mmCIF file of C-alpha atoms in Angstrom:
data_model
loop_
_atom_site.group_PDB
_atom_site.id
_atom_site.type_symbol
_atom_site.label_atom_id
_atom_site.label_comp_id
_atom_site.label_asym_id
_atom_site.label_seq_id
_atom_site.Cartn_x
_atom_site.Cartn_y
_atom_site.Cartn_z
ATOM 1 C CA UNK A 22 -35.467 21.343 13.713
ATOM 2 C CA UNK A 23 -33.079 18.451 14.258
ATOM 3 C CA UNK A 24 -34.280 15.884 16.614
ATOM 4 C CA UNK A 25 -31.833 14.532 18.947
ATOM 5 C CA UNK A 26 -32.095 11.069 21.283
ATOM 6 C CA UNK A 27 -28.338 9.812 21.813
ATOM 7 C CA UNK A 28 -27.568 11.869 24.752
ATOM 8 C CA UNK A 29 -31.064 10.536 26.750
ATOM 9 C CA UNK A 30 -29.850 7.706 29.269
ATOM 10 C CA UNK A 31 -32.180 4.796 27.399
ATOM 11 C CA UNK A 32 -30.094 5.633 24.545
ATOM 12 C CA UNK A 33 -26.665 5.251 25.875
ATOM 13 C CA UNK A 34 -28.130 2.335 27.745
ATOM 14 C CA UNK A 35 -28.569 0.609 25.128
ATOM 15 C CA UNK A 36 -25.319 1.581 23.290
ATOM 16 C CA UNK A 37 -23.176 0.358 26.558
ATOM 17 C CA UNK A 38 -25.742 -2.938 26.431
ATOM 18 C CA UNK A 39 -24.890 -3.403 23.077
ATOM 19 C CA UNK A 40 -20.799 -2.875 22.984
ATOM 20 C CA UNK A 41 -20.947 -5.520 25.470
ATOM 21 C CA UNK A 42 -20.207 -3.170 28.569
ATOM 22 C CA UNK A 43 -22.581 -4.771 30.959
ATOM 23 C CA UNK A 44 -20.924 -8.202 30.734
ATOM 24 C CA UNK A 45 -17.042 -9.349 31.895
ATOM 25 C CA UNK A 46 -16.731 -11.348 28.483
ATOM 26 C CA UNK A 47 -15.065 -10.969 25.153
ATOM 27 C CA UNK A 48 -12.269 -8.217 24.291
ATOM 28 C CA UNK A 49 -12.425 -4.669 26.257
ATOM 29 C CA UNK A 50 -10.609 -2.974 23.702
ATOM 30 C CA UNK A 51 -13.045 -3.915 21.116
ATOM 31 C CA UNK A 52 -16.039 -2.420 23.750
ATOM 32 C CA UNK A 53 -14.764 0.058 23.480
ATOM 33 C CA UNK A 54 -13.727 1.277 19.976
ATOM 34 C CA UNK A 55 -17.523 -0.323 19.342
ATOM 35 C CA UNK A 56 -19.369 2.072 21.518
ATOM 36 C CA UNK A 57 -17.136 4.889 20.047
ATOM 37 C CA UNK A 58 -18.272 3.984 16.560
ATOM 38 C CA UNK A 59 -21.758 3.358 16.826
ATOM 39 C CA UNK A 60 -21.950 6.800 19.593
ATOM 40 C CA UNK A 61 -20.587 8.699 16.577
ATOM 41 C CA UNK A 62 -22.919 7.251 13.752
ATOM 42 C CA UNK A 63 -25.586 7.791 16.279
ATOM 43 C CA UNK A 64 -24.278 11.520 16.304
ATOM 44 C CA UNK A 65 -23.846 11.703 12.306
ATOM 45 C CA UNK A 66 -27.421 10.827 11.860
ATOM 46 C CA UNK A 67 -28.623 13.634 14.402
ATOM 47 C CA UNK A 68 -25.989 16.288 12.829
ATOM 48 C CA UNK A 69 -26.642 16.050 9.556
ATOM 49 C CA UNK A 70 -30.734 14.119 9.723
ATOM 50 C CA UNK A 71 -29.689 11.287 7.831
ATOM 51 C CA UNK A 72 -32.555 9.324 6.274
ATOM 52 C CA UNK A 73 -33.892 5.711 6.477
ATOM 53 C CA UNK A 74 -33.338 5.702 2.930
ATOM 54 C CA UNK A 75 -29.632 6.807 2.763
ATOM 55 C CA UNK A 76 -28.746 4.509 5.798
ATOM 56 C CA UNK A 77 -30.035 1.814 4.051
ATOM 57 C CA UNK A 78 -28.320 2.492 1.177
ATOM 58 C CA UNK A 79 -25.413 3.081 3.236
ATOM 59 C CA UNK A 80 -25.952 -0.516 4.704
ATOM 60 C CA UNK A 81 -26.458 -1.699 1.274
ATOM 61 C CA UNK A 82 -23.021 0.058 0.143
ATOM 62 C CA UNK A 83 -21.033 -1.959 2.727
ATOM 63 C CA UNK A 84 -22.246 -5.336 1.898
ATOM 64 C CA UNK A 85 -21.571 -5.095 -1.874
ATOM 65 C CA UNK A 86 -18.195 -3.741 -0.990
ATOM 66 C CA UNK A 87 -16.803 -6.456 0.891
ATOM 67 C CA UNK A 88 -18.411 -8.959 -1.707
ATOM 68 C CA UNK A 89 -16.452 -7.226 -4.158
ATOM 69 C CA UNK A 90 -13.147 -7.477 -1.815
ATOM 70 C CA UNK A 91 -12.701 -3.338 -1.984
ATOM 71 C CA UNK A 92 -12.491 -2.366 1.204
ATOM 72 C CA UNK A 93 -8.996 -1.878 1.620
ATOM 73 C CA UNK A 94 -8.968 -0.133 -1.772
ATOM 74 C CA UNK A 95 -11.533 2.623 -0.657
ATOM 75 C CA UNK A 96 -9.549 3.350 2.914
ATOM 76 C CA UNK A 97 -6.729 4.348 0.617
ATOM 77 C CA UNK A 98 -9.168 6.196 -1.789
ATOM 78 C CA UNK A 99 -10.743 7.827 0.603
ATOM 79 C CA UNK A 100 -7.086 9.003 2.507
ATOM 80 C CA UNK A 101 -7.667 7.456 5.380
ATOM 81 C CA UNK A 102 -4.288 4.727 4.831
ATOM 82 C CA UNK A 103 -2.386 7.901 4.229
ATOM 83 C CA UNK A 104 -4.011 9.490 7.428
ATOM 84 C CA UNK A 105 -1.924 6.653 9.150
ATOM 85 C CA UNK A 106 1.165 7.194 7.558
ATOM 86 C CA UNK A 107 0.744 10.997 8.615
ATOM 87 C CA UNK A 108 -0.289 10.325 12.219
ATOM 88 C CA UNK A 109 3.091 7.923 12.404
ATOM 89 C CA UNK A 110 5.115 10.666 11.455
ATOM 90 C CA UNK A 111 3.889 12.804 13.841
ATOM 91 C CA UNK A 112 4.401 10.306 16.368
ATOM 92 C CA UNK A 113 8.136 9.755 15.249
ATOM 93 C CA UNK A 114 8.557 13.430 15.338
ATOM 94 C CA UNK A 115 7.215 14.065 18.879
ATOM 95 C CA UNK A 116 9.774 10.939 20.317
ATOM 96 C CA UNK A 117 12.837 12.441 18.054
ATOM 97 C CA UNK A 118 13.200 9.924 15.542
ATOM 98 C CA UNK A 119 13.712 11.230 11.817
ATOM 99 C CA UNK A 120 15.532 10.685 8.834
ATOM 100 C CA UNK A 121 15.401 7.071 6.374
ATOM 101 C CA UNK A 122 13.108 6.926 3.071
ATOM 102 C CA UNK A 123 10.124 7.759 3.854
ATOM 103 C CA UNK A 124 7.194 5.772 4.829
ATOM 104 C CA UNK A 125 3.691 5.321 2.496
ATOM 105 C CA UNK A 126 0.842 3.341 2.135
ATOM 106 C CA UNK A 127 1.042 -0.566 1.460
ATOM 107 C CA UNK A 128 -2.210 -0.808 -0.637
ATOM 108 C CA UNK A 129 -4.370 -3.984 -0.842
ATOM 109 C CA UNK A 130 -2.183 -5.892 -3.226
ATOM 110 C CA UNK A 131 0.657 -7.538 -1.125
ATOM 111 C CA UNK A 132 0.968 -11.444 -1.485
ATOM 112 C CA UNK A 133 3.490 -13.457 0.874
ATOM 113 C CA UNK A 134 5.752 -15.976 0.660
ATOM 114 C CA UNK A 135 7.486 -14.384 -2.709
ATOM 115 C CA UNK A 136 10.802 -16.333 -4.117
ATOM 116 C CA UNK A 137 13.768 -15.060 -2.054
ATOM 117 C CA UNK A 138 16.552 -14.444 -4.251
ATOM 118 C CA UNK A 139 20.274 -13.637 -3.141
ATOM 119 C CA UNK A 140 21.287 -10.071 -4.646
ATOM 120 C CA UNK A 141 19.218 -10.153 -7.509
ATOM 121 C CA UNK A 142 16.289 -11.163 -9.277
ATOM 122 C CA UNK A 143 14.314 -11.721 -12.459
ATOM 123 C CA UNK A 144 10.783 -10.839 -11.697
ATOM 124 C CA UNK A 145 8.719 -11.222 -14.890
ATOM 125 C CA UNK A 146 7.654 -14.979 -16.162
ATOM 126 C CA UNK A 147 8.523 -13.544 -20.060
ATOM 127 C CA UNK A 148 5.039 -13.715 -21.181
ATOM 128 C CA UNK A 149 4.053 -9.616 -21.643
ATOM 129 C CA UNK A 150 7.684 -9.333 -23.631
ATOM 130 C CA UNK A 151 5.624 -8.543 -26.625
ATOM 131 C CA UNK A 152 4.193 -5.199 -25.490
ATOM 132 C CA UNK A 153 6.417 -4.657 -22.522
ATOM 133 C CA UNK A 154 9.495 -2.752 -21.983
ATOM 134 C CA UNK A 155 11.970 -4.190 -20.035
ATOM 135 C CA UNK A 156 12.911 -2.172 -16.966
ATOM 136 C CA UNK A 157 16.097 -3.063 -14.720
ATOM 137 C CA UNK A 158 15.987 -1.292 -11.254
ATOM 138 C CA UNK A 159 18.784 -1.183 -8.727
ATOM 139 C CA UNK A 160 19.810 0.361 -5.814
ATOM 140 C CA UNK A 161 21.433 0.507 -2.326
ATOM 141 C CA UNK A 162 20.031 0.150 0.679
ATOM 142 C CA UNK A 163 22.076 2.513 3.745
ATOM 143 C CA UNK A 164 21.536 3.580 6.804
ATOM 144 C CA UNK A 165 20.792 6.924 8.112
ATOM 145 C CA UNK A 166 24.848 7.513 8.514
ATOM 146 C CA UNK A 167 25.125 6.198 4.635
ATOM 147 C CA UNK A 168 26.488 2.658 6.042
ATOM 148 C CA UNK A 169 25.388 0.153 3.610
ATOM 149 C CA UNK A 170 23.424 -2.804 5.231
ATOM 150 C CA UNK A 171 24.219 -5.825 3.791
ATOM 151 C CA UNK A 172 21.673 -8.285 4.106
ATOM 152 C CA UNK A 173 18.606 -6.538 4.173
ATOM 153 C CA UNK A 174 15.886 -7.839 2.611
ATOM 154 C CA UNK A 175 13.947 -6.130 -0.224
ATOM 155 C CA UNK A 176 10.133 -7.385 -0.960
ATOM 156 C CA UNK A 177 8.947 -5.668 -3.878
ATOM 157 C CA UNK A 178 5.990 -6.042 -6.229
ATOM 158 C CA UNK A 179 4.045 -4.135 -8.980
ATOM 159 C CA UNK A 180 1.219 -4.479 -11.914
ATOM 160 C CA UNK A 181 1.789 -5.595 -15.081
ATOM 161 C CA UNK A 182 1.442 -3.683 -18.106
ATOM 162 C CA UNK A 183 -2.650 -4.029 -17.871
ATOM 163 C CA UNK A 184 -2.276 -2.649 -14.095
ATOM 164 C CA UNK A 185 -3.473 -6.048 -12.522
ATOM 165 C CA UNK A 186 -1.193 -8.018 -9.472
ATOM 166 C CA UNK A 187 -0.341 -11.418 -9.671
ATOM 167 C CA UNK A 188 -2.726 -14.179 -7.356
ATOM 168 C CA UNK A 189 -5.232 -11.415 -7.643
ATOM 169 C CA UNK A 190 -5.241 -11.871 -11.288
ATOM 170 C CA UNK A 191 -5.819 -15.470 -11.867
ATOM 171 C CA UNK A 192 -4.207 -15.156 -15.635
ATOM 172 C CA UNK A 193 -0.522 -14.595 -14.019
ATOM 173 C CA UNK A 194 1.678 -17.049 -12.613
ATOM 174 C CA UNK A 195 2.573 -17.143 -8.995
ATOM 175 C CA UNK A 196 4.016 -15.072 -8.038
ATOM 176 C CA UNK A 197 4.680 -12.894 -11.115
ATOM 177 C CA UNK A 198 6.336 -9.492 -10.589
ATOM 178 C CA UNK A 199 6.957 -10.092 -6.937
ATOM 179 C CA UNK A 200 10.333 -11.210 -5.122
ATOM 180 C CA UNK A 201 12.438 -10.558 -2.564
ATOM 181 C CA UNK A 202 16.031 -9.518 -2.596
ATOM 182 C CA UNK A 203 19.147 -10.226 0.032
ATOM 183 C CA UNK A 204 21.193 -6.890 -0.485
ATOM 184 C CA UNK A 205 24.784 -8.054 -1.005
ATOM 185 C CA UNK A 206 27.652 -7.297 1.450
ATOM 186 C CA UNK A 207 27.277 -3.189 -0.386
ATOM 187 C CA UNK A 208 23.917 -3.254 0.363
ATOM 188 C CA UNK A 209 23.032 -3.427 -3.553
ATOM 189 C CA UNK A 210 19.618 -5.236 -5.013
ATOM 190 C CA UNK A 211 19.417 -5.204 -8.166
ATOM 191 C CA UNK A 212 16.418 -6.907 -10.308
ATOM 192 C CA UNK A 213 15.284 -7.656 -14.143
ATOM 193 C CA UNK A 214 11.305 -6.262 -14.636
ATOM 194 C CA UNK A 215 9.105 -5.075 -16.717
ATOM 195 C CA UNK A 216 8.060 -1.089 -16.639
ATOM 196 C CA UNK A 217 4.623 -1.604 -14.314
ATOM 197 C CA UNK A 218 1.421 0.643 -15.908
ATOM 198 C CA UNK A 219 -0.845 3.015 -13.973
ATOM 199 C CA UNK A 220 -4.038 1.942 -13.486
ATOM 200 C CA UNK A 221 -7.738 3.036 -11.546
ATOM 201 C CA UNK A 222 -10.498 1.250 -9.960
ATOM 202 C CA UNK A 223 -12.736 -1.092 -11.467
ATOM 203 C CA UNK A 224 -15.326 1.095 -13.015
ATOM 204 C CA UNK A 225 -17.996 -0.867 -12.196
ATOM 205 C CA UNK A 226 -17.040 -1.419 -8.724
ATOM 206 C CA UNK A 227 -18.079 0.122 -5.574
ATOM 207 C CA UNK A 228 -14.921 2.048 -4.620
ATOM 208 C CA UNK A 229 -15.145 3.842 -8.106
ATOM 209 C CA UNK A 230 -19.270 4.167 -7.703
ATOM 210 C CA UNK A 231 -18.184 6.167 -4.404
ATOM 211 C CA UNK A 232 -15.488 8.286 -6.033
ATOM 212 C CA UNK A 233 -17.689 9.413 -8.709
ATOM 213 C CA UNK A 234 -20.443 10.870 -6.027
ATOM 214 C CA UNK A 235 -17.530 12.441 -4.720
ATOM 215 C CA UNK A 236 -16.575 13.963 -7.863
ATOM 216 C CA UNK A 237 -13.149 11.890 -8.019
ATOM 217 C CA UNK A 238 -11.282 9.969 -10.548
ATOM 218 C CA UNK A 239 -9.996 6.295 -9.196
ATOM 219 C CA UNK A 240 -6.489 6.297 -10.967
ATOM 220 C CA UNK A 241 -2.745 5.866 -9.749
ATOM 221 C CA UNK A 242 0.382 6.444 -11.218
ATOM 222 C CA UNK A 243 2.265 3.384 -12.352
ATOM 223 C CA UNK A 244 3.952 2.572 -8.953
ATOM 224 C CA UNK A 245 6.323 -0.157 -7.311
ATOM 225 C CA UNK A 246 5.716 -1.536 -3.683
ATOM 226 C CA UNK A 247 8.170 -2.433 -0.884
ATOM 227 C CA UNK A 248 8.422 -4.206 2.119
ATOM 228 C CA UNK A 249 12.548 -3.464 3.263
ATOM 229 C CA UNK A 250 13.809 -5.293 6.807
ATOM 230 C CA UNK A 251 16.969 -6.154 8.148
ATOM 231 C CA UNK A 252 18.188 -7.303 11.970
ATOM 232 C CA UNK A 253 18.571 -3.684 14.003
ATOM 233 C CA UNK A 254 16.277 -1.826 11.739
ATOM 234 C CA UNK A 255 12.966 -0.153 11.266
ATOM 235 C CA UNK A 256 10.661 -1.845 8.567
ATOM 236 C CA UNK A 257 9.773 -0.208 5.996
ATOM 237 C CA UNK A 258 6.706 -0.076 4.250
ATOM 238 C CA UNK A 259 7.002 2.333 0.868
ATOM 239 C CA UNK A 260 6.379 2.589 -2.975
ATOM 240 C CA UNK A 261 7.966 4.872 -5.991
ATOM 241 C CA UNK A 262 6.185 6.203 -7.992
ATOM 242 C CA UNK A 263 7.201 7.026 -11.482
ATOM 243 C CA UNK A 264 8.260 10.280 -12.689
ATOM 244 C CA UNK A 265 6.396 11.433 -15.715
ATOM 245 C CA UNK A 266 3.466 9.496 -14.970
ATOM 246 C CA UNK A 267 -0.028 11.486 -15.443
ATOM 247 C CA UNK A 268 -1.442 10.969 -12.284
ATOM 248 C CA UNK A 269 2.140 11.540 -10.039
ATOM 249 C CA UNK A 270 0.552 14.161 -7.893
ATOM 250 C CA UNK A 271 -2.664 13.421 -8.409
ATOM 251 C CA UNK A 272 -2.833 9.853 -7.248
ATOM 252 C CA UNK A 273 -6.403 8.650 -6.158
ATOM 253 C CA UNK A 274 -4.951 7.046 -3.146
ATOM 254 C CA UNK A 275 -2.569 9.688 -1.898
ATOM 255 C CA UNK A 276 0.545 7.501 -2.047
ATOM 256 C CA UNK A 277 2.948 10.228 -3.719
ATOM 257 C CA UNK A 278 5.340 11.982 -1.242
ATOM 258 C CA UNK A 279 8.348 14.305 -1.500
ATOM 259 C CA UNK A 280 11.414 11.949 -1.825
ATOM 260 C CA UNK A 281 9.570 8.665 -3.319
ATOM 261 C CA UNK A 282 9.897 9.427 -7.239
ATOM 262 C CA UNK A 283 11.729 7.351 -9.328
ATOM 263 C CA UNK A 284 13.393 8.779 -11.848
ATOM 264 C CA UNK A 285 12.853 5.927 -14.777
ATOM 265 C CA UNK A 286 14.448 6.401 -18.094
ATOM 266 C CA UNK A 287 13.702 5.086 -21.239
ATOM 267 C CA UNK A 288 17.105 4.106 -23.417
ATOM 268 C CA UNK A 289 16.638 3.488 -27.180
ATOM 269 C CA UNK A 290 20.239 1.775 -28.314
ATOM 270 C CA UNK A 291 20.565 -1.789 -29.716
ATOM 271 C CA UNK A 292 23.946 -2.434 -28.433
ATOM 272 C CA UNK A 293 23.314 -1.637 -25.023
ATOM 273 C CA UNK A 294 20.102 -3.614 -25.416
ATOM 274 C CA UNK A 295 22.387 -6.312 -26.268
ATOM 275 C CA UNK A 296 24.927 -5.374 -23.977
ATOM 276 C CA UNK A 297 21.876 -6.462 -21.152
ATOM 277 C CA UNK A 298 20.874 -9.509 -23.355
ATOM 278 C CA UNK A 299 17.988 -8.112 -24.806
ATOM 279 C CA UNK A 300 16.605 -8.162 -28.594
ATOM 280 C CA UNK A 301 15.183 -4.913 -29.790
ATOM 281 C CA UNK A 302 16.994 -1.748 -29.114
ATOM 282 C CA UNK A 303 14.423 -0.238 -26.177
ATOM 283 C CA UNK A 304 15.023 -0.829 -22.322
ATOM 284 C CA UNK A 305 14.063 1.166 -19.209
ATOM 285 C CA UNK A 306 16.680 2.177 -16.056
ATOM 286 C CA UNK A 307 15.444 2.933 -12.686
ATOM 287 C CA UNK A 308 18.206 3.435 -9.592
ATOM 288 C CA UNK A 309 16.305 3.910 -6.100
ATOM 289 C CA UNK A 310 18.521 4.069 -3.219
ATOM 290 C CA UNK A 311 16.815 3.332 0.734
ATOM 291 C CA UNK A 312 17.731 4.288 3.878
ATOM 292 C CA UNK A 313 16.600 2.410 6.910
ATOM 293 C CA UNK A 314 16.812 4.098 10.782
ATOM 294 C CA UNK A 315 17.605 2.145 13.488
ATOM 295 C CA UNK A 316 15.034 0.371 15.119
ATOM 296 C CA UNK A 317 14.464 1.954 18.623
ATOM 297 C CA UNK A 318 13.002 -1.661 19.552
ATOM 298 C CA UNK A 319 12.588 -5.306 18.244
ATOM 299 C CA UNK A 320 9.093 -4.688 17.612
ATOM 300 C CA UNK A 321 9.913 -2.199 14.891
ATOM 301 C CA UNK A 322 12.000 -4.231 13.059
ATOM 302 C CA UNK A 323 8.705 -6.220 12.040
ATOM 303 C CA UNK A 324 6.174 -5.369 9.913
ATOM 304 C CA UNK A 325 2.419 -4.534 10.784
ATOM 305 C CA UNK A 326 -0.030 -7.660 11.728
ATOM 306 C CA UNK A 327 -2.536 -6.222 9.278
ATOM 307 C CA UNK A 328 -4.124 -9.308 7.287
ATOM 308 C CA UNK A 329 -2.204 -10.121 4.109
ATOM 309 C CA UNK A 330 -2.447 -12.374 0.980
ATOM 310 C CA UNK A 331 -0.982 -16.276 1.923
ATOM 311 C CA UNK A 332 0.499 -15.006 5.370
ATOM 312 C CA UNK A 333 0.891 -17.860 7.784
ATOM 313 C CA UNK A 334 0.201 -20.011 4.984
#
């Protein structure tokens, strides 16, 4: 028979005591999403008669993965980033606001401060040319009426062809495969890459350790992130993912949506390859095209305040 304490008044005493309720210090808000949380574990132990054991364990869990820096990897494994992204929508939908590329998750991997180039950029530092196909990607950023918007600015990054991000991977350069892009006065970007690989979680880490209790695989699609922003419009946060890829619709961290596949293809003629001042006769084309909705106020014009990679530095 389950055993239950956290509805007896010492109990929630000592909840409120512990949020921080009985005192007129520190941050209300944070009183109370703490005596939320810790009400609800309290609850998830009684429901379903958690042990000491597994809440050590549990304990144990947390510490090794924010030593291993994974946190923000297993809120997107475990669909709670997308969760976001849904509940947004659903927000947009209830005021009336629609239409634009849609949104999806940022991921763990963004780094700021990336070279700002005027129209278009090279991304790559030259060194995976060897084993990795060059992939030039353009497109136009509109808005919802198909206006182009000329100077918005395009922040994209991706992995390189062993699936690892630059600064995170200490064997890149800075700031390897990430820039950002003025659109011209058509609202064109256009940039010189390489063709980014799929990749999964570390198999020894604790995101993937998690996943495989679940019964889960850790991989993603080979993918492309963006930041886009101009004056008078919404930011947005969004990724392609690339068509073909293994793991498209099966992505571990639920990033694939209706309307965010790019269709790459893979061109095998030397004179063209020369034609884009490239040896070898293989190249990759990718055309993505944005739209951007008008941003109802200045606030949504920025991007979120979440902790990032070198921002503020």
């Amino acid at each position: 028979m389950t055993v239950r304490v956290s509805h007896t008044d010492e109990v929630q005493q000592l909840f409120r005591q512990a949020s921080g309720l009985d005192n007129d210090q520190g941050s209300p808000r944070l009183k109370q999403l703490t005596l939320r949380i810790i009400s609800d574990i309290a609850r998830i132990i009684e429901d379903l008669e958690v042990s000491d054991d597994e809440f050590w364990k549990a304990v144990d869990y947390l510490n090794r993965l924010g030593g291993r820096n994974e946190a923000g990897l297993l809120v997107a494994g475990l669909g709670l980033e997308h969760f976001l992204d849904l509940l947004q929508d659903a927000k947009d939908a209830q005021v009336g606001l629609s239409g634009g590329t849609p949104r999806t998750i940022e991921g763990p991997l963004y780094v700021a401060g990336a070279p700002l180039c005027e129209g278009e950029a090279r991304m790559d530092d030259g060194t995976e040319l060897d084993q990795a196909t060059v992939m030039f990607l353009e497109g136009v950023v509109r808005d919802t009426d198909g206006q182009p918007v000329a100077g918005a600015v395009v922040d994209l990054w991706h992995a390189n062809t062993q699936g690892n991000y630059s600064y995170f991977d200490k064997s890149q350069s800075a700031y390897n495969l990430r820039r950002r892009i003025v659109t011209d006065a058509e609202g064109r970007y256009r940039a010189r890459s390489i063709v980014p690989c799929g990749y999964g979680c570390d198999p020894q880490g604790p995101t993937q350790e998690c996943l495989d209790l679940l019964g889960r695989h850790g991989q993603r699609p080979a993918h492309i992130h963006f930041f886009l922003s101009a004056p008078g419009y919404r930011h947005l946060t969004t990724q392609i993912n690339l068509a073909g890829e293994k793991y498209l619709w099966d992505d571990f961290a639920y990033a694939t949506r209706d309307g965010l596949v790019g269709d790459i293809q893979f061109v095998e003629d030397a004179a063209a390859a020369r034609d884009r001042g490239l040896d070898g006769s293989r190249f990759a084309t990718l055309e993505f095209n944005f739209q951007l909705q008008k941003a109802p106020a200045p606030k949504a014009e920025q991007r979120s305040a979440r902790p990032r990679a070198l921002q503020g530095a």
